[in-house]
XYZ file of C-alpha atoms in Angstrom:
666
model
C 16.887 -0.332 5.173
C 14.345 0.286 7.966
C 13.204 3.866 8.576
C 13.582 5.185 12.114
C 10.646 6.769 13.970
C 11.203 8.666 17.211
C 9.519 11.133 19.555
C 10.076 13.746 16.856
C 7.692 11.759 14.633
C 4.990 11.585 17.312
C 5.941 8.551 19.413
C 5.206 8.963 23.134
C 8.624 7.540 24.015
C 11.742 6.262 22.301
C 11.326 2.931 24.109
C 8.480 0.828 22.683
C 7.880 -2.334 24.698
C 5.221 -4.138 22.643
C 2.922 -3.748 19.633
C -0.551 -5.057 18.804
C -3.223 -4.466 16.169
C -6.990 -4.263 16.603
C -9.814 -5.277 14.255
C -10.034 -1.784 12.787
C -6.392 -1.849 11.732
C -5.078 0.544 14.368
C -1.569 -0.203 15.596
C -1.188 0.013 19.385
C 2.151 0.745 21.023
C 3.080 0.125 24.652
C 5.791 2.573 25.651
C 7.716 3.921 28.623
C 5.559 7.050 28.540
C 2.035 6.012 27.716
C -0.073 4.023 25.284
C -0.166 5.153 21.651
C -2.496 4.345 18.788
C -1.217 4.834 15.253
C -3.696 5.270 12.391
C -1.130 5.294 9.605
C -0.493 9.013 9.855
C -0.941 10.273 13.394
C -0.601 9.076 16.975
C -3.179 9.368 19.728
C -1.674 8.984 23.183
C -3.154 7.918 26.539
C -1.271 8.679 29.751
C -2.066 9.044 33.449
C -3.842 12.304 32.623
C -6.288 10.172 30.619
C -6.897 7.700 33.446
C -4.062 5.201 33.073
C -2.624 3.922 36.346
C 0.973 4.357 35.173
C 2.752 5.926 32.245
C 5.040 2.905 31.833
C 3.140 0.348 29.749
C 5.059 -2.932 29.532
C 2.639 -5.106 27.599
C -0.593 -4.948 25.573
C -3.110 -7.438 24.215
C -6.180 -6.883 22.025
C -8.933 -9.316 23.013
C -11.726 -10.855 20.946
C -14.012 -7.904 21.757
C -11.408 -5.401 20.516
C -10.627 -4.190 23.997
C -7.025 -3.124 24.453
C -5.568 -4.665 27.613
C -2.415 -3.207 29.055
C -0.055 -4.094 31.857
C 1.814 -1.395 33.743
C 4.874 -0.902 35.854
C 3.587 -0.673 39.456
C 0.089 -0.055 38.111
C -1.553 -3.431 37.640
C -3.745 -4.147 34.652
C -6.607 -2.467 32.820
C -8.151 -2.034 29.407
C -9.644 0.485 26.992
C -13.252 -0.087 25.976
C -13.584 -0.883 22.284
C -16.177 1.792 21.478
C -15.531 4.628 23.899
C -11.793 4.055 24.401
C -12.216 4.894 28.073
C -9.896 3.205 30.556
C -11.081 0.702 33.158
C -8.881 -0.787 35.843
C -9.108 -4.495 36.627
C -9.317 -5.138 40.363
C -10.245 -8.110 42.525
C -10.698 -7.871 46.310
C -9.304 -11.387 46.687
C -6.031 -10.364 45.022
C -5.222 -6.829 46.216
C -1.556 -7.286 45.316
C -2.485 -7.129 41.646
C -3.509 -3.479 41.966
C 0.070 -2.191 42.114
C 1.831 -5.103 40.438
C 4.247 -4.799 37.528
C 3.073 -6.750 34.491
C 5.353 -8.167 31.830
C 2.972 -10.190 29.661
C -0.678 -10.565 28.625
C -2.511 -13.092 26.446
C -6.038 -14.332 25.706
C -6.844 -17.992 25.115
C -9.703 -19.095 22.803
C -12.008 -19.702 25.791
C -11.937 -15.959 26.495
C -9.642 -16.106 29.518
C -7.191 -13.243 29.967
C -3.826 -14.398 31.310
C -1.783 -11.902 33.286
C 1.950 -12.454 33.779
C 3.564 -10.375 36.496
C 7.146 -9.512 37.371
C 6.994 -10.858 40.939
C 3.520 -12.190 41.789
C 3.236 -15.066 39.328
C 0.399 -15.683 36.879
C -3.287 -14.709 37.020
C -6.214 -16.046 35.020
C -9.170 -13.688 34.541
C -12.281 -15.456 33.264
C -15.145 -13.926 31.257
C -17.509 -14.346 34.241
C -15.221 -12.178 36.387
C -13.597 -14.942 38.428
C -9.863 -14.776 39.040
C -7.374 -17.598 39.585
C -3.772 -17.275 40.769
C -0.771 -19.480 39.934
C 2.500 -19.083 41.789
C 5.776 -20.840 42.478
C 5.711 -23.415 45.266
C 8.861 -25.083 46.480
C 8.828 -28.824 45.895
C 5.696 -28.729 43.714
C 6.495 -29.625 40.075
C 2.889 -28.804 39.126
C 3.405 -25.144 40.064
C 5.275 -22.345 38.345
C 9.058 -22.672 38.655
C 9.283 -18.907 39.234
C 6.945 -15.981 39.929
C 8.754 -13.875 37.322
C 6.630 -14.370 34.179
C 8.350 -12.870 31.129
C 6.222 -14.211 28.276
C 2.919 -15.834 27.298
C 2.078 -17.465 23.977
C -1.118 -19.286 22.928
C -0.868 -22.487 20.855
C -3.370 -23.427 18.098
C -5.033 -25.983 20.397
C -5.696 -23.322 23.034
C -2.846 -24.360 25.291
C -0.692 -21.702 26.901
C 3.090 -21.527 26.930
C 4.536 -19.636 29.884
C 8.081 -18.334 30.083
C 9.515 -17.622 33.532
C 12.906 -16.963 35.030
C 12.728 -20.478 36.424
C 11.902 -22.250 33.173
C 9.332 -22.965 30.481
C 5.821 -24.146 31.443
C 2.952 -25.623 29.408
C -0.717 -25.220 30.398
C -3.054 -27.706 28.713
C -6.287 -26.310 30.137
C -6.169 -28.347 33.342
C -2.669 -28.362 34.757
C 0.811 -26.883 34.514
C 3.702 -28.944 33.185
C 7.309 -27.830 33.277
C 9.201 -28.256 30.001
C 13.001 -28.494 30.343
C 15.245 -26.576 27.966
C 18.136 -28.502 26.355
C 20.887 -26.264 27.746
C 22.150 -25.734 31.292
C 20.209 -22.489 31.670
C 16.459 -22.840 32.288
C 15.737 -19.105 32.707
C 13.555 -17.809 29.856
C 14.388 -14.363 28.517
C 11.997 -14.207 25.562
C 9.158 -16.186 23.957
C 8.013 -15.861 20.364
C 5.333 -17.894 18.601
C 5.308 -18.045 14.808
C 2.116 -16.824 13.061
C 0.762 -20.324 12.381
C 1.230 -21.170 16.062
C 3.081 -24.407 15.407
C 6.568 -23.216 16.322
C 7.635 -21.607 19.581
C 11.006 -19.937 20.034
C 12.559 -19.724 23.488
C 15.598 -17.572 24.255
C 17.493 -17.961 27.522
C 19.769 -15.517 29.311
C 22.909 -17.225 27.997
C 22.129 -16.230 24.419
C 20.774 -19.626 23.330
C 17.718 -19.886 21.094
C 15.612 -23.064 21.222
C 12.894 -24.096 18.786
C 9.850 -26.055 20.006
C 7.135 -27.624 17.914
C 3.917 -26.860 19.791
C 1.962 -29.679 18.116
C 4.610 -32.386 17.828
C 8.206 -33.368 18.550
C 10.733 -30.683 19.330
C 12.694 -29.408 16.352
C 16.468 -28.942 16.209
C 18.040 -25.624 17.057
C 18.864 -23.667 13.878
C 21.801 -21.267 13.934
C 23.126 -23.126 17.014
C 26.073 -24.579 15.112
C 26.960 -21.353 13.358
C 30.331 -20.180 14.617
C 30.638 -17.058 12.515
C 29.032 -13.810 13.518
C 26.397 -12.704 13.966
C 25.342 -14.952 16.840
C 21.574 -15.217 17.315
C 20.256 -14.130 20.722
C 16.559 -14.481 19.952
C 13.863 -14.647 17.280
C 11.907 -11.420 16.889
C 9.600 -12.347 14.028
C 8.904 -14.688 11.163
C 7.200 -12.727 8.385
C 4.564 -13.935 5.946
C 7.088 -15.005 3.312
C 9.120 -17.059 5.781
C 12.022 -14.755 6.610
C 13.274 -14.760 10.184
C 14.114 -11.444 11.817
C 16.597 -11.942 14.618
C 18.158 -10.192 17.574
C 21.886 -10.838 17.227
C 25.064 -9.739 18.947
C 25.730 -7.342 16.059
C 22.238 -5.863 15.826
C 19.296 -6.786 13.625
C 19.681 -9.955 11.573
C 17.659 -11.675 8.877
C 17.622 -15.318 7.794
C 15.753 -16.773 4.844
C 14.154 -20.013 5.994
C 16.566 -20.640 8.842
C 19.727 -20.448 6.760
C 22.668 -18.092 6.989
C 22.111 -14.931 9.001
C 22.595 -11.608 7.239
C 23.134 -8.395 9.097
C 20.447 -5.778 8.398
C 21.900 -2.254 8.235
C 20.060 0.090 10.596
C 20.608 3.808 10.145
C 19.925 6.252 12.955
C 19.273 9.889 12.080
C 20.165 10.966 15.598
C 23.475 9.080 15.496
C 24.098 10.096 11.861
C 25.195 6.609 10.939
C 24.661 2.875 11.198
C 23.970 1.591 14.703
C 23.725 -1.718 16.565
C 20.666 -1.871 18.802
C 19.297 -4.180 21.466
C 15.962 -5.268 20.050
C 12.909 -5.687 22.269
C 10.237 -6.948 19.896
C 8.984 -6.923 16.310
C 5.572 -6.989 14.653
C 4.097 -7.531 11.178
C 0.894 -5.605 10.509
C -2.004 -6.755 8.342
C -0.626 -4.945 5.295
C 2.754 -6.656 5.604
C 4.606 -3.727 7.138
C 7.319 -4.634 9.644
C 7.957 -2.799 12.913
C 11.052 -3.220 15.078
C 11.306 -1.816 18.601
C 14.617 -1.164 20.314
C 15.685 0.056 23.716
C 15.739 3.876 23.694
C 15.928 3.917 19.905
C 12.288 4.317 18.922
C 10.777 2.241 16.146
C 12.233 1.136 12.837
C 9.723 0.520 10.073
C 9.749 -1.358 6.783
C 6.610 -0.507 4.760
C 4.376 -3.135 3.119
C 6.070 -4.674 0.099
C 9.314 -3.138 1.320
C 11.197 -5.850 -0.547
C 9.710 -4.652 -3.836
C 12.821 -2.528 -4.174
C 16.292 -3.938 -3.627
C 18.901 -1.379 -2.638
C 22.603 -1.824 -3.319
C 25.155 0.606 -1.959
C 28.839 1.055 -1.273
C 30.027 -0.322 2.059
C 33.590 0.296 3.079
C 33.810 -3.021 4.938
C 32.454 -5.117 2.050
C 34.653 -5.536 -1.054
C 31.735 -7.222 -2.845
C 29.580 -4.093 -2.616
C 29.426 -1.256 -5.139
C 32.632 0.670 -5.686
C 30.676 3.806 -6.589
C 28.995 5.523 -3.673
C 26.711 7.350 -6.108
C 25.707 5.915 -9.498
C 25.319 8.645 -12.133
C 24.894 6.684 -15.384
C 23.679 3.235 -16.419
C 23.389 1.151 -19.581
C 21.869 -2.275 -20.272
C 24.162 -4.975 -21.601
C 23.061 -7.205 -24.452
C 24.586 -10.222 -22.732
C 22.692 -9.495 -19.522
C 23.140 -7.159 -16.610
C 23.682 -3.430 -16.363
C 26.776 -1.259 -16.718
C 27.271 1.352 -13.996
C 29.521 4.372 -13.582
C 29.608 6.737 -10.645
C 31.317 9.168 -8.367
C 34.307 6.959 -7.561
C 35.046 6.702 -11.262
C 34.591 2.947 -11.539
C 32.970 1.019 -14.366
C 31.054 -1.892 -12.858
C 28.813 -4.637 -14.193
C 25.784 -5.521 -12.097
C 23.771 -8.737 -12.436
C 20.196 -7.992 -11.240
C 19.357 -11.694 -10.983
C 22.123 -12.648 -8.564
C 23.134 -9.235 -7.230
C 26.743 -9.941 -8.233
C 28.918 -6.902 -8.892
C 32.010 -7.111 -11.110
C 34.488 -4.248 -11.322
C 36.047 -3.581 -14.725
C 37.690 -0.162 -14.792
C 38.642 1.610 -11.598
C 38.912 4.404 -12.316
C 37.722 5.148 -15.839
C 39.488 8.504 -15.644
C 42.094 9.431 -13.027
C 40.709 12.929 -12.524
C 37.061 13.170 -13.528
C 33.796 11.385 -12.829
C 32.151 9.721 -15.870
C 28.986 11.387 -17.146
C 27.377 8.809 -19.410
C 27.750 5.225 -20.632
C 26.318 3.000 -23.394
C 27.059 -0.461 -24.792
C 27.364 -0.823 -28.564
C 25.957 -3.603 -30.703
C 29.457 -5.117 -30.808
C 29.564 -5.333 -27.019
C 32.059 -2.533 -26.432
C 31.318 -0.049 -23.667
C 31.544 3.663 -24.466
C 32.004 6.053 -21.570
C 31.761 9.816 -21.779
C 33.986 11.784 -19.426
C 34.562 15.524 -19.546
C 37.012 16.050 -22.392
C 37.445 12.341 -23.137
C 35.642 9.552 -24.944
C 36.559 6.091 -23.621
C 35.971 2.743 -25.328
C 36.313 -0.417 -23.262
C 36.154 -4.005 -24.500
C 34.968 -6.314 -21.649
C 36.259 -9.399 -23.443
C 39.857 -8.252 -23.868
C 39.876 -5.546 -21.140
C 41.360 -3.215 -23.757
C 40.847 0.525 -23.204
C 41.141 3.313 -25.770
C 40.682 7.039 -25.227
C 40.086 9.977 -27.552
C 39.918 13.693 -26.720
C 36.542 15.329 -27.241
C 37.881 18.900 -27.486
C 40.848 18.397 -29.805
C 39.051 19.363 -33.021
C 36.880 22.143 -31.588
C 37.569 25.642 -32.916
C 35.688 27.575 -30.240
C 36.375 26.383 -26.699
C 33.646 26.876 -24.111
C 33.666 29.920 -21.890
C 33.022 27.807 -18.794
C 35.889 25.328 -18.300
C 33.805 23.342 -15.790
C 31.500 22.089 -18.548
C 33.809 22.328 -21.562
C 33.735 19.052 -23.452
C 31.341 17.485 -21.011
C 29.084 14.845 -22.625
C 25.422 14.906 -21.666
C 23.936 12.047 -23.696
C 25.240 9.286 -25.985
C 23.503 6.957 -28.437
C 24.383 4.451 -31.159
C 22.666 4.618 -34.543
C 21.751 1.808 -36.936
C 25.162 2.063 -38.658
C 27.028 1.543 -35.381
C 28.128 5.173 -35.105
C 28.281 6.826 -31.696
C 26.503 10.164 -31.265
C 27.769 12.290 -28.388
C 25.785 15.348 -27.263
C 28.122 17.814 -25.558
C 26.769 20.376 -23.143
C 28.598 23.225 -24.874
C 29.558 22.259 -28.429
C 26.641 20.487 -30.063
C 26.686 16.867 -31.197
C 29.690 14.823 -32.321
C 29.498 11.749 -34.513
C 32.147 9.047 -33.976
C 32.891 5.829 -35.808
C 33.077 2.550 -33.955
C 36.862 2.692 -34.356
C 37.152 6.025 -32.574
C 37.336 8.373 -35.563
C 35.556 11.717 -35.239
C 33.349 11.865 -38.332
C 31.773 15.293 -37.835
C 30.656 17.891 -35.319
C 27.206 19.466 -35.553
C 27.428 22.763 -33.729
C 24.540 24.199 -31.811
C 22.699 26.614 -34.080
C 23.581 24.689 -37.258
C 21.929 21.872 -39.217
C 18.666 22.435 -37.351
C 20.241 21.774 -33.951
C 18.848 24.254 -31.458
C 21.244 25.846 -28.985
C 19.540 23.996 -26.157
C 20.691 21.241 -23.841
C 19.909 17.780 -25.187
C 17.639 16.156 -22.594
C 17.320 12.729 -24.223
C 18.825 11.057 -27.282
C 18.340 7.599 -28.786
C 17.412 5.813 -31.999
C 13.859 6.500 -33.201
C 11.228 4.360 -34.941
C 12.571 5.403 -38.369
C 16.043 4.083 -37.550
C 17.525 7.571 -37.246
C 18.781 9.417 -34.180
C 16.113 11.356 -32.313
C 16.723 13.880 -29.558
C 14.631 16.044 -27.278
C 15.197 19.459 -25.746
C 13.221 22.420 -24.449
C 11.933 23.064 -27.975
C 10.376 19.623 -28.433
C 11.270 16.386 -30.211
C 13.657 16.241 -33.189
C 14.919 13.608 -35.591
C 17.948 13.468 -37.850
C 17.063 13.677 -41.556
C 20.069 12.320 -43.494
C 18.754 13.646 -46.833
C 18.342 17.185 -45.529
C 21.497 16.784 -43.417
C 19.847 18.381 -40.430
C 17.617 17.841 -37.424
C 13.952 18.443 -38.180
C 11.046 18.741 -35.773
C 9.018 15.558 -35.386
C 5.576 16.366 -36.729
C 2.577 15.802 -34.471
C 4.149 16.637 -31.109
C 4.066 19.999 -29.307
C 7.051 22.340 -29.429
C 7.586 22.383 -25.691
C 10.130 20.992 -23.207
C 10.342 17.251 -23.789
C 12.305 15.520 -21.068
C 12.212 11.863 -22.085
C 10.918 9.674 -24.899
C 10.926 5.954 -25.633
C 10.053 3.738 -28.551
C 7.632 0.911 -27.821
C 6.327 -1.990 -29.868
C 4.308 -1.465 -33.035
C 5.456 2.084 -33.703
C 4.366 3.370 -30.306
C 6.356 6.340 -29.005
C 6.082 7.590 -25.435
C 6.822 11.236 -24.690
C 7.329 12.686 -21.207
C 6.435 16.326 -20.553
C 6.135 18.251 -17.306
C 3.186 16.704 -15.473
C 2.116 14.584 -18.437
C 2.944 11.373 -20.269
C 1.795 11.082 -23.899
C 1.511 8.059 -26.162
C 1.830 8.409 -29.945
C 1.780 6.216 -33.052
C 4.460 6.682 -35.714
C 3.184 6.162 -39.275
C 6.510 6.700 -41.031
C 6.068 10.444 -41.422
C 4.624 11.840 -38.226
C 3.338 11.020 -34.771
C -0.365 10.805 -34.007
C -1.513 11.245 -30.418
C -3.258 8.149 -29.068
C -3.840 9.200 -25.464
C -2.235 10.966 -22.560
C -2.050 10.708 -18.798
C -1.873 13.932 -16.832
C -3.546 15.987 -14.156
C -6.947 14.306 -14.525
C -5.347 10.923 -13.823
C -3.323 12.386 -10.904
C -0.002 12.249 -12.691
C 2.195 14.487 -10.510
C 3.208 17.902 -11.811
C 6.881 17.017 -12.153
C 9.414 16.751 -14.952
C 10.285 13.144 -15.844
C 13.953 12.233 -15.432
C 13.783 8.746 -16.913
C 11.392 6.405 -18.715
C 11.166 2.647 -19.243
C 8.331 0.737 -20.926
C 8.187 -2.878 -19.765
C 7.141 -5.929 -21.780
C 3.560 -5.512 -20.589
C 3.366 -2.020 -22.044
C 3.386 -0.350 -18.631
C 5.418 2.844 -18.388
C 7.760 3.546 -15.476
C 8.780 7.160 -14.989
C 11.463 8.412 -12.611
C 11.128 11.869 -11.101
C 12.164 13.906 -8.096
C 8.774 12.995 -6.585
C 9.423 9.265 -6.799
C 8.847 6.413 -9.253
C 5.613 6.643 -11.254
C 3.828 3.629 -12.727
C 1.429 4.334 -15.614
C -0.877 1.654 -17.014
C -1.958 2.827 -20.487
C -4.991 0.554 -20.508
C -6.642 1.684 -17.288
C -4.720 4.988 -17.091
C -4.090 4.117 -13.476
C -1.221 6.111 -11.985
C 0.685 4.909 -8.922
C 3.517 6.879 -7.321
C 6.109 4.966 -5.294
C 8.189 6.890 -2.764
C 10.058 6.404 0.519
C 6.929 4.938 2.119
C 7.122 2.072 -0.383
C 10.778 1.306 0.214
C 12.507 3.717 -2.154
C 15.500 5.574 -0.724
C 15.017 9.164 0.342
C 17.304 10.389 -2.426
C 15.604 10.585 -5.854
C 16.646 8.509 -8.833
C 19.413 10.142 -10.840
C 18.567 11.730 -14.180
C 18.668 9.344 -17.158
C 19.645 6.271 -15.111
C 16.374 4.313 -15.327
C 17.036 1.268 -17.546
C 15.758 -2.289 -17.975
C 17.896 -5.420 -18.141
C 17.125 -8.099 -20.713
C 16.065 -10.326 -17.796
C 13.218 -7.902 -17.003
C 14.448 -6.082 -13.915
C 14.456 -2.286 -13.907
C 17.308 -0.387 -12.296
C 17.908 3.233 -11.377
C 20.902 5.030 -9.943
C 20.723 7.121 -6.781
C 23.139 9.228 -4.775
C 23.379 6.217 -2.429
C 23.850 3.448 -5.001
C 21.211 1.678 -7.093
C 17.580 0.592 -6.784
C 16.405 -2.605 -8.501
C 12.877 -3.972 -8.907
C 10.935 -6.478 -10.987
C 7.992 -4.741 -12.712
C 6.211 -8.061 -13.228
C 5.676 -8.398 -9.468
C 4.397 -4.872 -8.910
C 0.667 -4.414 -9.110
C -1.180 -1.505 -7.496
C -3.224 -2.375 -4.440
C -6.837 -1.709 -5.418
C -8.234 -2.487 -1.979
C -10.149 0.444 -0.578
C -9.458 1.277 3.061
C -12.348 1.028 5.489
C -14.109 4.197 6.580
C -13.740 4.570 10.340
C -15.578 7.098 12.472
C -13.018 8.233 15.001
C -15.154 10.505 17.151
C -18.759 11.749 17.320
C -19.755 14.707 19.460
C -22.580 17.202 19.794
C -23.388 20.268 21.844
C -26.270 20.111 24.298
C -26.887 23.477 25.862
C -23.456 24.788 26.776
C -21.879 21.345 27.082
C -20.049 19.373 24.429
C -20.892 15.677 24.697
C -18.751 12.838 23.388
C -21.230 10.282 21.996
C -18.672 8.066 20.262
C -19.821 4.449 20.275
C -23.276 5.231 21.673
C -25.883 2.953 20.105
C -28.453 3.979 19.272
C -27.361 7.587 18.947
C -30.166 9.749 20.318
C -30.254 13.410 19.349
C -32.567 15.550 21.460
C -34.487 18.630 20.466
C -32.121 21.577 20.767
C -28.921 19.582 20.257
C -26.556 21.154 17.772
C -23.072 20.961 16.263
C -23.197 17.234 15.552
C -19.833 16.229 14.143
């Protein structure tokens, strides 16, 4: 889901009219209240106080010399110098009307010409030698513009120019203008968009029709034209680098993979406190792959680079195929594929991470309480822990059995809110189910639902501490972790004993890897050990020196490549044990703002990793995620010095000359 940016985030206005990017990687925004430059963190804004001829900037274009051209409302045209970023107005005594004209479009052709499309005065051509040429509508002249209202300019790969006007579409081949008829009754152009390779031009008219032109060959058919179901496409905003079309539709923002069916993209507005439908002005893909969408009076919506790394699935009231659970609180991989989910609406669901298909099985699991934990046994039955109840569900027969967790307890908990509440569950090598209760220790159940024993807190080596993680260990016995360290069940001693070789400190998560490797997650540190049959030996660790965040892990998965994935309240952490490279993924990488739920990070047997959130689930493929090792360029934003009592801005001055007595160079 795109993230909204508004004036509160630094934008000069909540209406952004156009976007462009310069050679340095700065993103330039034309707005209703000035020109803005975004450096990835902050905005620098130019307005009339800084020399602009109007605060309403309709269009921008970055030329081959990195000058930023801009067209104004009732302010003509001008540009910012590439080095000094000072504004210069473009004027020509032969065309005084251009001084106060309203501009709607700008473009540069490969020969260096700047083309200026105005709202009422037609089209101007500004050549590198300073000469200016004017094109206007002339009645009865098919070689002229059909209208003086120029709404769009796009440059083809061969250097030709496509011109959209309220009177029709025009093609400039370098020598003459040629009118190009649209297939429908309406010839008025509302929007032009050229695909990145330049071979396809999209033309939208005022009747809501979208026409596709091949700029280097025969015209192509109109996709989406025959679609009768909503949403109806009003115009093409963008085709991204992987081939997805982003569309302006009658129901808001739409997306189509390769020209197929159109999917509605949910757009959440913080100011409206809900999903909104916007009228979209333009869209842009930056050099990193980030997507920017501009709407009328709605600010910008942004999808970060590799935004599709994470797939988000949530509950939608109007979609019966979506998740039943608004918040997913527990997950478990299935041996036959997919992931089991339970959540706040009490439903047991099966999710297929390959297809995205969701199948509801039990709704609700318990009529009164939300499930706390879930596992699948070796036999394929699903065990669900609910406060006071243990539930076994057979997906093949849909049979459900329930057993009370508190029936055989002699000392009920003082706090009824957590009495009999299961925290963790695990299956041992004999197929027995271990249930760690928050208040009464650990229960051991047979696969047929018989309570075999209860190990109270404070007995059989079980510390009176909350069990943070529990699963089968490398010796085939049940291991658990708590604030006193890592423990394993010793059947000969009939008690839990401390695992030798690891520190006696809060241990939040642990996982068994291949070849006797055991991963242990501590606060601000991830350790890797080798189990030799008797104890663990530390192999290496990743912590503060490797910039592992000082957080407590809430989940851990080790993928087939040996890379560890750690969930936390700071985000998702990737740890490569070979290079010890740590990468933290957060909302800027496409994760939802809510953190992953505790103990919900699991991996399907098809390779995808899934985590539950308060808004649904997050799914990603670890095989496709590699840290970007490209180093950003060092840019010098401003250089100044003090000469006498004056501060001089010497940005872009070459060569930079420092005189005797100059000081405070910075």
